[in-house]
mmCIF file of N, CA and C in Angstrom:
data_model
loop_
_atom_site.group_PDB
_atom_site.id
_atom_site.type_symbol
_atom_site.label_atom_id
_atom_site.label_comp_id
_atom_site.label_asym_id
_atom_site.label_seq_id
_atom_site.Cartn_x
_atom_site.Cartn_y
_atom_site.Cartn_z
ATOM 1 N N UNK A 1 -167.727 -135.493 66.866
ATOM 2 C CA UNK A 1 -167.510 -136.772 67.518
ATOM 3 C C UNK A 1 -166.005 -137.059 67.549
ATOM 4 N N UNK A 2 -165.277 -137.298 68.407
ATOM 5 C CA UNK A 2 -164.220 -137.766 68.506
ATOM 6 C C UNK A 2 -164.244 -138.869 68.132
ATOM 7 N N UNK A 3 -162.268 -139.278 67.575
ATOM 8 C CA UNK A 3 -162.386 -140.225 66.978
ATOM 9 C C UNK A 3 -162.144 -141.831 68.281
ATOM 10 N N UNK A 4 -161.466 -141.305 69.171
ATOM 11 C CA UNK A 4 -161.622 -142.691 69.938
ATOM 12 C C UNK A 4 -162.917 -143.389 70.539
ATOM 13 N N UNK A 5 -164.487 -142.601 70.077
ATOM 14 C CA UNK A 5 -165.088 -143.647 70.311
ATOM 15 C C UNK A 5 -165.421 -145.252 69.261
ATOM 16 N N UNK A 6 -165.256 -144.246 68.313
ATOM 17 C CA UNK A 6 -165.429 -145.921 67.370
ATOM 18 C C UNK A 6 -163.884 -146.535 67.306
ATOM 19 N N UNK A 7 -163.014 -146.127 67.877
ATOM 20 C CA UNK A 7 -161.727 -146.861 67.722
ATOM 21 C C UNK A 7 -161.814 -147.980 69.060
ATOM 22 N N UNK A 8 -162.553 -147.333 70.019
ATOM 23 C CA UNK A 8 -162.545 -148.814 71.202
ATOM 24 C C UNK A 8 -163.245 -149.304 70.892
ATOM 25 N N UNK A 9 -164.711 -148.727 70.117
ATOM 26 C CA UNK A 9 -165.284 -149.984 69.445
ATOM 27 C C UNK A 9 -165.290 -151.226 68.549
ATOM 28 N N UNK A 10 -164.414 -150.692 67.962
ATOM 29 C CA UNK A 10 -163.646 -151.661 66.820
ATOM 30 C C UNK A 10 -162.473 -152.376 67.292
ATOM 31 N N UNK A 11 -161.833 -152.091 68.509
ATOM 32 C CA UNK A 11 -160.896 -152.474 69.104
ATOM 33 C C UNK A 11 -161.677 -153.536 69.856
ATOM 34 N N UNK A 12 -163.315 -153.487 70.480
ATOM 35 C CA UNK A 12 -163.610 -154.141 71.081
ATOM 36 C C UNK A 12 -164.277 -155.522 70.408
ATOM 37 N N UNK A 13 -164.637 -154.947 69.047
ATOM 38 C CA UNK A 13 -165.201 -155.637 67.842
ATOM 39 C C UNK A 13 -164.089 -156.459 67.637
ATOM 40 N N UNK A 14 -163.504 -156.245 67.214
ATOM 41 C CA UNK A 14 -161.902 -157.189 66.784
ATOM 42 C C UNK A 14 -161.328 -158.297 67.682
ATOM 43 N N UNK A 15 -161.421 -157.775 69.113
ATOM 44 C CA UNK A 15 -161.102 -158.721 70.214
ATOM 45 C C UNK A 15 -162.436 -159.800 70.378
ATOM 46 N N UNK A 16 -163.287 -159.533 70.192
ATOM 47 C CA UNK A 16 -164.589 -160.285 70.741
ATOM 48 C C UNK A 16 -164.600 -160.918 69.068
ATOM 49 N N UNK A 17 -164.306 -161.118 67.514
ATOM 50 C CA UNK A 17 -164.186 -161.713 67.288
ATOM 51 C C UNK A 17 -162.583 -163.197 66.883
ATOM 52 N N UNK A 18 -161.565 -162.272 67.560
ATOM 53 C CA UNK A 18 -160.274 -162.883 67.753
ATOM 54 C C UNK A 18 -160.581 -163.886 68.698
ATOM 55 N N UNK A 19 -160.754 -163.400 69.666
ATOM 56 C CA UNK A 19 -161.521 -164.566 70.945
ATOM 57 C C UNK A 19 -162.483 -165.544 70.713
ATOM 58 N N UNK A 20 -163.183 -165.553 69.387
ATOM 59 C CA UNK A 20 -164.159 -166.228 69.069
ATOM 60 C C UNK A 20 -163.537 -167.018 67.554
ATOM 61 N N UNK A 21 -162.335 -166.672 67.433
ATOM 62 C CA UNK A 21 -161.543 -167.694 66.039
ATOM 63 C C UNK A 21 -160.609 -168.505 66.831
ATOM 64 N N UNK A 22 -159.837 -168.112 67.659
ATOM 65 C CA UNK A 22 -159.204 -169.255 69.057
ATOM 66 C C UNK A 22 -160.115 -169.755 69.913
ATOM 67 N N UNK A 23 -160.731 -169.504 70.333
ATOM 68 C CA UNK A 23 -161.469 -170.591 71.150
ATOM 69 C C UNK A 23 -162.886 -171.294 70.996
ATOM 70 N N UNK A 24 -163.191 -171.206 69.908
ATOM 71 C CA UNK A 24 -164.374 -171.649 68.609
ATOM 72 C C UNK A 24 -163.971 -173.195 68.387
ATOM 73 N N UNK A 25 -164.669 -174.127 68.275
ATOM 74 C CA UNK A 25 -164.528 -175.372 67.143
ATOM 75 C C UNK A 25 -165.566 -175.413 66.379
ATOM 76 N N UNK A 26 -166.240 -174.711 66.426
ATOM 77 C CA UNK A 26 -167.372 -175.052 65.574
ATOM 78 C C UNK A 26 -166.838 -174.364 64.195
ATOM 79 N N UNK A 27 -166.941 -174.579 62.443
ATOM 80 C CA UNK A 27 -166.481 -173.781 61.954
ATOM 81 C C UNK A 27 -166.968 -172.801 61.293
ATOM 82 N N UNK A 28 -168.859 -172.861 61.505
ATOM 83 C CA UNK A 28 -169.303 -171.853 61.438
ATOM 84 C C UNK A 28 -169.208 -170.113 62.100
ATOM 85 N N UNK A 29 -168.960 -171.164 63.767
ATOM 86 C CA UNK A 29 -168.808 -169.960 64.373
ATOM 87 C C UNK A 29 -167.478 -169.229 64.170
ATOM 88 N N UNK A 30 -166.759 -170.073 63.536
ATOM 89 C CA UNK A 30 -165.082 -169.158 63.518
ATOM 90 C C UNK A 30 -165.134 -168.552 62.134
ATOM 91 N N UNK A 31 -165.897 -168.894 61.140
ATOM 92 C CA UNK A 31 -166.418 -168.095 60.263
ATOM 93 C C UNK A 31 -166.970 -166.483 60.686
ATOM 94 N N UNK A 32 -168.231 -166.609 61.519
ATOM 95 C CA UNK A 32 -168.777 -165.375 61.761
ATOM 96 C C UNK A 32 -167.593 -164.973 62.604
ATOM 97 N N UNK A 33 -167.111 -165.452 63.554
ATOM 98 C CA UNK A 33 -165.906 -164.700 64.276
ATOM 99 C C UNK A 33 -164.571 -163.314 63.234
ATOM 100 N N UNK A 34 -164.690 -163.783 62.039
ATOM 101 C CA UNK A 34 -163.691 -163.768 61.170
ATOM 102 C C UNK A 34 -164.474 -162.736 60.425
ATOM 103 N N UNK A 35 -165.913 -162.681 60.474
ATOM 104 C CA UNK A 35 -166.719 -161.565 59.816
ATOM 105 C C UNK A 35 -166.870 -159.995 60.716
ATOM 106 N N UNK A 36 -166.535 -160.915 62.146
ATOM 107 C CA UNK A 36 -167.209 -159.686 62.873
ATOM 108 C C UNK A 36 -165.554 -159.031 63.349
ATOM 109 N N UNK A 37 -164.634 -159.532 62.620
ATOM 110 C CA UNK A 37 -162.868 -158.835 62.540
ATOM 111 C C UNK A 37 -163.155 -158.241 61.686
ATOM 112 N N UNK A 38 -163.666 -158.170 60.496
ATOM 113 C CA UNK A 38 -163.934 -157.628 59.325
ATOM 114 C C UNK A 38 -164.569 -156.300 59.426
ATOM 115 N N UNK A 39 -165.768 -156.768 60.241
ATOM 116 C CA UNK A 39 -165.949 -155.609 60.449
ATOM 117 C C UNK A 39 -165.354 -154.270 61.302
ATOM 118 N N UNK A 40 -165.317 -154.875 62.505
ATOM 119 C CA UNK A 40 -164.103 -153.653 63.339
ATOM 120 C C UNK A 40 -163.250 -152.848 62.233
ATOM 121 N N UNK A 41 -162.748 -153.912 61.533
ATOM 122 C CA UNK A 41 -161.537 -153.090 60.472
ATOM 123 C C UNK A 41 -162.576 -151.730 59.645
ATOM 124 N N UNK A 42 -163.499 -152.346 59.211
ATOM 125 C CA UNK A 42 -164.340 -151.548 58.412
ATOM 126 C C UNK A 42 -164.765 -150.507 59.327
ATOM 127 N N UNK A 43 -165.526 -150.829 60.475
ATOM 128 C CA UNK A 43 -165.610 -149.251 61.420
ATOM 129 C C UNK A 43 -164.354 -148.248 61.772
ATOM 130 N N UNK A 44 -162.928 -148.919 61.621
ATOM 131 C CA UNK A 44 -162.365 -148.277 61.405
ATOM 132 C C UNK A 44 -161.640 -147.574 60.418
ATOM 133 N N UNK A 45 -161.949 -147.945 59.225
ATOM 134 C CA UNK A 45 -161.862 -147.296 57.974
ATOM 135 C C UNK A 45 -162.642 -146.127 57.807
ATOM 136 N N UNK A 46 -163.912 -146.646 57.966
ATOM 137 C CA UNK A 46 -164.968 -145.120 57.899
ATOM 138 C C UNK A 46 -164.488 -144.104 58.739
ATOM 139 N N UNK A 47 -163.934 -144.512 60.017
ATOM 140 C CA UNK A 47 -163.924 -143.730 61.292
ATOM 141 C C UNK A 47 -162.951 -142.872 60.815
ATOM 142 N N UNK A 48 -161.806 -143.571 60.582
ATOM 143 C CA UNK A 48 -160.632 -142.433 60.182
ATOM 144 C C UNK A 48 -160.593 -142.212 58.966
ATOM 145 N N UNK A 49 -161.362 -142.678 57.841
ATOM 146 C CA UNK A 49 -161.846 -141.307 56.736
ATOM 147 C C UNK A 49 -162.634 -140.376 57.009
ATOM 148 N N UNK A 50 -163.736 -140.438 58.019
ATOM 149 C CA UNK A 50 -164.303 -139.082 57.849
ATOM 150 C C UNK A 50 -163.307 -138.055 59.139
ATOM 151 N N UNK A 51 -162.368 -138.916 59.812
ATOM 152 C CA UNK A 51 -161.453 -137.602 60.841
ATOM 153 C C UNK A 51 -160.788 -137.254 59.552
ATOM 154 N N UNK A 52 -159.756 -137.967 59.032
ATOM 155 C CA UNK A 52 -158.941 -137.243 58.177
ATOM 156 C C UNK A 52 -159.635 -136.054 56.722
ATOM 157 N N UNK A 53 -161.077 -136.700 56.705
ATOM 158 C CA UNK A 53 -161.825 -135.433 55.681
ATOM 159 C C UNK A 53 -161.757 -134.413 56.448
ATOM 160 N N UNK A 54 -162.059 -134.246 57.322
ATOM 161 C CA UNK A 54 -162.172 -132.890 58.125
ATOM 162 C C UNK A 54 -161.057 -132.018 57.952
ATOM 163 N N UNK A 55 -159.757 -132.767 58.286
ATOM 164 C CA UNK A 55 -158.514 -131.883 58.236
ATOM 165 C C UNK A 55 -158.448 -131.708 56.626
ATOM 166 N N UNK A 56 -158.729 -132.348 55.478
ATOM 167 C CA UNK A 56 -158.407 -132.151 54.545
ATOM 168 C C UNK A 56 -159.435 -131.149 53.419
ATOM 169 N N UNK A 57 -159.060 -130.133 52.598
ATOM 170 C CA UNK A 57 -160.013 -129.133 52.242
ATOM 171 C C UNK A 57 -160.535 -130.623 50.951
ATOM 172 N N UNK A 58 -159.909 -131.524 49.999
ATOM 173 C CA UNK A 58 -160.131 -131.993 49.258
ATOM 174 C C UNK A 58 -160.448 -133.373 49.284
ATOM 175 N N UNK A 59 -160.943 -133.919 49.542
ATOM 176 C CA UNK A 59 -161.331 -135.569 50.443
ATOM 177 C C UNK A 59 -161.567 -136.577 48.639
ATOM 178 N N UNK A 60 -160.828 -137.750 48.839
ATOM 179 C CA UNK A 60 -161.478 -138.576 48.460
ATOM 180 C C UNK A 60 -161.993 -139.517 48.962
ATOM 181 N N UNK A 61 -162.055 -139.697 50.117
ATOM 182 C CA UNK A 61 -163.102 -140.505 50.717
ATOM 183 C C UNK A 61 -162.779 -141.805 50.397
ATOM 184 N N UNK A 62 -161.072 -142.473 50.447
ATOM 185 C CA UNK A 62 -159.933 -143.228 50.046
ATOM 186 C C UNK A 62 -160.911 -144.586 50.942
ATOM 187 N N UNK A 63 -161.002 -144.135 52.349
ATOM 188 C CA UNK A 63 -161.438 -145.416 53.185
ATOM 189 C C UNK A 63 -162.811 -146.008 52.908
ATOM 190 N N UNK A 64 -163.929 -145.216 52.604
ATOM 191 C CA UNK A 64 -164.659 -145.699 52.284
ATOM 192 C C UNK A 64 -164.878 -146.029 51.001
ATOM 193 N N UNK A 65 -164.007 -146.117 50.130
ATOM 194 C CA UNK A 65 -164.267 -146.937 49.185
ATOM 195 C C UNK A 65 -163.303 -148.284 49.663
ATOM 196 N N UNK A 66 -162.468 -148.270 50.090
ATOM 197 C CA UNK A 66 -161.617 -149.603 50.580
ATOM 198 C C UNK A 66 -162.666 -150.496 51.522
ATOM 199 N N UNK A 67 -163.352 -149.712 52.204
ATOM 200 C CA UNK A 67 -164.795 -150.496 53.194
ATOM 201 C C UNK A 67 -165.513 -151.136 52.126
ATOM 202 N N UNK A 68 -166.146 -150.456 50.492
ATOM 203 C CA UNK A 68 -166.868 -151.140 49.833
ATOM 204 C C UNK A 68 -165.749 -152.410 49.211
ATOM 205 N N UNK A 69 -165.093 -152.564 48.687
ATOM 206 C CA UNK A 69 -163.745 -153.657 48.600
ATOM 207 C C UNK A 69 -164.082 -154.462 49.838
ATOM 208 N N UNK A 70 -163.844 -154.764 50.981
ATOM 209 C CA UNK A 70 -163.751 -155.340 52.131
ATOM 210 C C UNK A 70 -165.273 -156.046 51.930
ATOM 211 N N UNK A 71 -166.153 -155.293 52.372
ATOM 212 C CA UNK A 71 -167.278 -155.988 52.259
ATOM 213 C C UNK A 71 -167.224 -156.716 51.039
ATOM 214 N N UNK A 72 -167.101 -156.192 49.569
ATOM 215 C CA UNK A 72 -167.516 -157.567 48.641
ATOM 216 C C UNK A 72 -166.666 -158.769 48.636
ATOM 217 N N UNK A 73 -165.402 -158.613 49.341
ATOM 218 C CA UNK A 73 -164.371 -159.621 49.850
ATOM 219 C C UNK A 73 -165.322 -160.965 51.022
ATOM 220 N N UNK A 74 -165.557 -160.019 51.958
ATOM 221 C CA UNK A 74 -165.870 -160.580 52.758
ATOM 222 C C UNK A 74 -167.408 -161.443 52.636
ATOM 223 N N UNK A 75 -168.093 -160.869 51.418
ATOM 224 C CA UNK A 75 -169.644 -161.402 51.164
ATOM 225 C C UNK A 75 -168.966 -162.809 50.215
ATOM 226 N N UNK A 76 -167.721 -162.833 49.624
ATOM 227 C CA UNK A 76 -167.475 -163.594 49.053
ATOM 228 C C UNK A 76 -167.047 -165.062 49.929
ATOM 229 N N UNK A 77 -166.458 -164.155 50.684
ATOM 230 C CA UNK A 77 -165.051 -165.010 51.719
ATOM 231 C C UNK A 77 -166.656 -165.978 52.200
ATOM 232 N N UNK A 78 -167.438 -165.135 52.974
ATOM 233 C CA UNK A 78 -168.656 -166.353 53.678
ATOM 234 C C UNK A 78 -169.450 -167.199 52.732
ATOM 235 N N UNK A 79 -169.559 -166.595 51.132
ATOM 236 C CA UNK A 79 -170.092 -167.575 50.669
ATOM 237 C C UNK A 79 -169.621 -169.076 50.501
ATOM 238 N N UNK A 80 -168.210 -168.723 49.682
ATOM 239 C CA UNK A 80 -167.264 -169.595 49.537
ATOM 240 C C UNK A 80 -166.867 -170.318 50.891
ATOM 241 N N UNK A 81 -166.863 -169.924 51.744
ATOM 242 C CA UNK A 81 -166.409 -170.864 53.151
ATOM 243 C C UNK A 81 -167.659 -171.255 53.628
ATOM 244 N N UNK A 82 -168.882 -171.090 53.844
ATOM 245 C CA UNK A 82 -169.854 -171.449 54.259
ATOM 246 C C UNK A 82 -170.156 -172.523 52.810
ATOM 247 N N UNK A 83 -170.530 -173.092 51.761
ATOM 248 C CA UNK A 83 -170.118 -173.851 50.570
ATOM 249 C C UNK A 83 -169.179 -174.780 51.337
ATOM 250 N N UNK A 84 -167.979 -174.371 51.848
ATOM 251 C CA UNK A 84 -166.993 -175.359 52.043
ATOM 252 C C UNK A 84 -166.661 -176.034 53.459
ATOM 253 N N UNK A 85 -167.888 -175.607 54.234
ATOM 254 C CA UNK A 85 -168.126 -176.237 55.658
ATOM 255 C C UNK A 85 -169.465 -177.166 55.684
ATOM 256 N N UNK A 86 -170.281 -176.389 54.453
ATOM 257 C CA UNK A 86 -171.816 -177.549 54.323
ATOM 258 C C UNK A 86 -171.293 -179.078 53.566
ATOM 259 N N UNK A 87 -170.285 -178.590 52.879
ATOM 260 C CA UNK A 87 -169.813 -179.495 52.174
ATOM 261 C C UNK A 87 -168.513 -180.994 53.091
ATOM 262 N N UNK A 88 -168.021 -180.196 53.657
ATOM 263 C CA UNK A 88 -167.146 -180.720 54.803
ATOM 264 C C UNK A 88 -168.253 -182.104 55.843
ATOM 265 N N UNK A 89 -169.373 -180.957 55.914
ATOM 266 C CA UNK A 89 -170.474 -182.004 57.030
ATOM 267 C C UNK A 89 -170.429 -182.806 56.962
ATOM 268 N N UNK A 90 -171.300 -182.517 55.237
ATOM 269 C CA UNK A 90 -171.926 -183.814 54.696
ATOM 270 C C UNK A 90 -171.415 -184.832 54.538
ATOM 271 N N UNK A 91 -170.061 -184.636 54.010
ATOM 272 C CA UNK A 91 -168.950 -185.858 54.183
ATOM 273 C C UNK A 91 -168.502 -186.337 54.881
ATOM 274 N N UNK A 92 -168.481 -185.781 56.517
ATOM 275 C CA UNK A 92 -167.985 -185.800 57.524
ATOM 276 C C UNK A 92 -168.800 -186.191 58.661
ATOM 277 N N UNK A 93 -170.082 -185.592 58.808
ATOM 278 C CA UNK A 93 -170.997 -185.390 59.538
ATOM 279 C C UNK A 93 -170.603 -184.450 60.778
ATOM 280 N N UNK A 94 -169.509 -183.576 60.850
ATOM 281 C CA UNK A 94 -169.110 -183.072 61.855
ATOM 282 C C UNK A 94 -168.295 -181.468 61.431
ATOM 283 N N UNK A 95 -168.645 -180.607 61.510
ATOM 284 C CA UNK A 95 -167.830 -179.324 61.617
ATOM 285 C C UNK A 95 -167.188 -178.934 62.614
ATOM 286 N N UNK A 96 -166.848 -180.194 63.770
ATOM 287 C CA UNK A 96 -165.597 -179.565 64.765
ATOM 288 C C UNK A 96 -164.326 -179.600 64.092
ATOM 289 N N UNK A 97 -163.598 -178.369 64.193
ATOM 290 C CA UNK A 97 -162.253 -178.237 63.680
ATOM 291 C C UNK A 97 -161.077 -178.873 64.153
ATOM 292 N N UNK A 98 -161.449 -179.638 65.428
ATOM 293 C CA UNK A 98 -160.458 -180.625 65.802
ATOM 294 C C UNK A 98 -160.700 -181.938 65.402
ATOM 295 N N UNK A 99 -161.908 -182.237 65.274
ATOM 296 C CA UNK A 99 -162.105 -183.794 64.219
ATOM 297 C C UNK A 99 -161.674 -183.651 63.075
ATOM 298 N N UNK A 100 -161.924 -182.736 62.597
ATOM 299 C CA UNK A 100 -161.495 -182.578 61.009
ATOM 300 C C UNK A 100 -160.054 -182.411 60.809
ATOM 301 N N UNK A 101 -158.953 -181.655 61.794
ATOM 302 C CA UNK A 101 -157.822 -181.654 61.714
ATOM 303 C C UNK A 101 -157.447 -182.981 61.709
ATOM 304 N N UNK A 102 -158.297 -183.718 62.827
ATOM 305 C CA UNK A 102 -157.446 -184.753 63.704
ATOM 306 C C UNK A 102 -157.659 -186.134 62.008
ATOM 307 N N UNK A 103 -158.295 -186.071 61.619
ATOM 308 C CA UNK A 103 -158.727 -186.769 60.305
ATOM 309 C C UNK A 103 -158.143 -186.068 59.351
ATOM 310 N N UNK A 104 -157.586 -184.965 59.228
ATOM 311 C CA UNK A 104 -156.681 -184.600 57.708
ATOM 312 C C UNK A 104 -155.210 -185.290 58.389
ATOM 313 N N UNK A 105 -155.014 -185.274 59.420
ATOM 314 C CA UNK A 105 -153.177 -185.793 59.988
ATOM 315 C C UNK A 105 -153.260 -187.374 59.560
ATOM 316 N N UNK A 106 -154.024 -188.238 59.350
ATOM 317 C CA UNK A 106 -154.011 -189.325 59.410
ATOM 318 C C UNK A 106 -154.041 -190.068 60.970
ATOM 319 N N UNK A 107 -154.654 -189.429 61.860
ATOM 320 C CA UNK A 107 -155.452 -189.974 63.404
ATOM 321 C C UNK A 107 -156.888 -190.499 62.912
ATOM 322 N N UNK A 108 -157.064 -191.493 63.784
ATOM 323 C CA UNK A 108 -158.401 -192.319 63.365
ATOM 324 C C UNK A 108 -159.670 -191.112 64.338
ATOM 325 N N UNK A 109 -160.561 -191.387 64.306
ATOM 326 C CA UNK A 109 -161.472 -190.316 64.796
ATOM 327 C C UNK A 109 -161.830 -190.832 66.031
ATOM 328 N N UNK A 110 -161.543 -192.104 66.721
ATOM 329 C CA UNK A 110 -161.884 -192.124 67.806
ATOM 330 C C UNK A 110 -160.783 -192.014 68.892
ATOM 331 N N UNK A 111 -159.637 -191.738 68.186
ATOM 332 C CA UNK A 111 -158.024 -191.459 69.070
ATOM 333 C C UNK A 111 -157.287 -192.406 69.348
ATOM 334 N N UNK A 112 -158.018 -193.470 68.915
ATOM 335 C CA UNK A 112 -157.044 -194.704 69.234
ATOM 336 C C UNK A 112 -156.075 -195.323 68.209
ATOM 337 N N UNK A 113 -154.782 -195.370 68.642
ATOM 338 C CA UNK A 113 -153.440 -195.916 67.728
ATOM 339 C C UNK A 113 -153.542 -197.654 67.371
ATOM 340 N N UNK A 114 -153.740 -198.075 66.176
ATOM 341 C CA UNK A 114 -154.186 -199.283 66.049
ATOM 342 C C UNK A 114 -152.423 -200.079 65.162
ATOM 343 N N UNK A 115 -151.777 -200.861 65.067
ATOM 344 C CA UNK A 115 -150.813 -201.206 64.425
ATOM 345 C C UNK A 115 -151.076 -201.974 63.065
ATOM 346 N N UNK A 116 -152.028 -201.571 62.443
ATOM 347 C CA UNK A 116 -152.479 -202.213 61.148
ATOM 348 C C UNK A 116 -151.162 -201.840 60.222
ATOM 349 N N UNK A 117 -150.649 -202.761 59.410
ATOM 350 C CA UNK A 117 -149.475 -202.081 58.094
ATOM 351 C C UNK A 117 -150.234 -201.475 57.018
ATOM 352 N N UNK A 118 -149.765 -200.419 56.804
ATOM 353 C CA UNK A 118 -150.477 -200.152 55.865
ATOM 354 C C UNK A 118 -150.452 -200.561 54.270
ATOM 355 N N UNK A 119 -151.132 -200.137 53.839
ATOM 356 C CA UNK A 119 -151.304 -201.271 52.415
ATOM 357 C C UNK A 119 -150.898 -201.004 50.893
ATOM 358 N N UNK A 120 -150.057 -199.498 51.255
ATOM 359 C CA UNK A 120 -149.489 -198.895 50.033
ATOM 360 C C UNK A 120 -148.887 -198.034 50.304
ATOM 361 N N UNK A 121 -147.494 -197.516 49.368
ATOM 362 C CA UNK A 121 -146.661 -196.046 49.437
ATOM 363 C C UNK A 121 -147.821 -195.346 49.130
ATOM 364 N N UNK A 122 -147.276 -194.130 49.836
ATOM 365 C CA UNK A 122 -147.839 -192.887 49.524
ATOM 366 C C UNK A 122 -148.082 -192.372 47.647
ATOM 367 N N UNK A 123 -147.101 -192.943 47.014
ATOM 368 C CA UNK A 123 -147.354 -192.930 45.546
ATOM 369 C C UNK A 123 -148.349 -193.676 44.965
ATOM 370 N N UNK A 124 -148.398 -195.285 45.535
ATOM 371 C CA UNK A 124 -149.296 -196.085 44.890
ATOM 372 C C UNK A 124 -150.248 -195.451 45.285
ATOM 373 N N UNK A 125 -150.819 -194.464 46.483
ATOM 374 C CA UNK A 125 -152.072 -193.797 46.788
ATOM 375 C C UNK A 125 -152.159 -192.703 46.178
ATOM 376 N N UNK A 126 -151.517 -191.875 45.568
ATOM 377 C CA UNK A 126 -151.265 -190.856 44.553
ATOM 378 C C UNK A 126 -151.659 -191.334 43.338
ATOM 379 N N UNK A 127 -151.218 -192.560 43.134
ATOM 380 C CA UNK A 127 -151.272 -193.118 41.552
ATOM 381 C C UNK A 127 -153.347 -193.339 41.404
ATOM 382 N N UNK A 128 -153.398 -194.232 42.420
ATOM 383 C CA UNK A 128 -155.009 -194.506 43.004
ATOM 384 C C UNK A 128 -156.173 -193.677 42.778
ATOM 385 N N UNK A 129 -155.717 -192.541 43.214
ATOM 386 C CA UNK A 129 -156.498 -191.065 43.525
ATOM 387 C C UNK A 129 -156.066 -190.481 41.880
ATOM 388 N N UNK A 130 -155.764 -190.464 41.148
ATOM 389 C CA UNK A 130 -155.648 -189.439 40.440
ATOM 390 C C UNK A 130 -156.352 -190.310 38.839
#
């Protein structure tokens, strides 16, 4: 098997989830977007460890153990971020990544600029919170 067929595949894997972490709001879906980069990388790890075994009489088989690394990274990466988007909801009721930005900047959620003063330094709200 030659090696450029799984290299456009993973090339195609990688783009179809790059395209799906930019133009995503949802943050589940830019999650799986971010899994299915993961993977491309990983088809191409295997891909060019088993070309380079071939040329080599003594193989350690370097990439596919870096593929098992990646995956337990990545089983981690979705637990922990999927945890931290159920959690986001619930508080939020919303996993669009532009509400949630637009609410970490200090923008009100319906976009409108209101002239209220506000009612404390940033310290007395530091002092508050902690």
């Amino acid at each position: 098997m030659h090696l450029a067929y799984p290299a456009v595949l993973s090339a195609l894997l990688f783009c179809t989830g790059l395209y799906g972490v930019l133009a995503r709001r949802n943050a589940i879906l830019v999650l799986m977007s971010v899994e299915l980069m993961l993977n491309a990388v990983n088809l191409n790890l295997v891909a060019f460890d088993v070309w380079l075994s071939r040329a080599a009489e003594e193989t350690l088989h370097s990439g596919q153990a870096l593929t098992l690394f990646t995956i337990a990274i990545a089983a981690a990466e979705i637990g922990i971020g999927l945890a931290i988007v159920l959690a986001v909801h619930r508080n939020r009721g919303t996993s669009d990544i532009d509400k949630l930005r637009d609410t970490a900047e200090g923008h009100e959620a319906d976009g409108s600029d209101t002239d209220t003063p506000a009612t404390g330094t940033a310290a007395e709200k530091a002092e508050a919170t902690a």
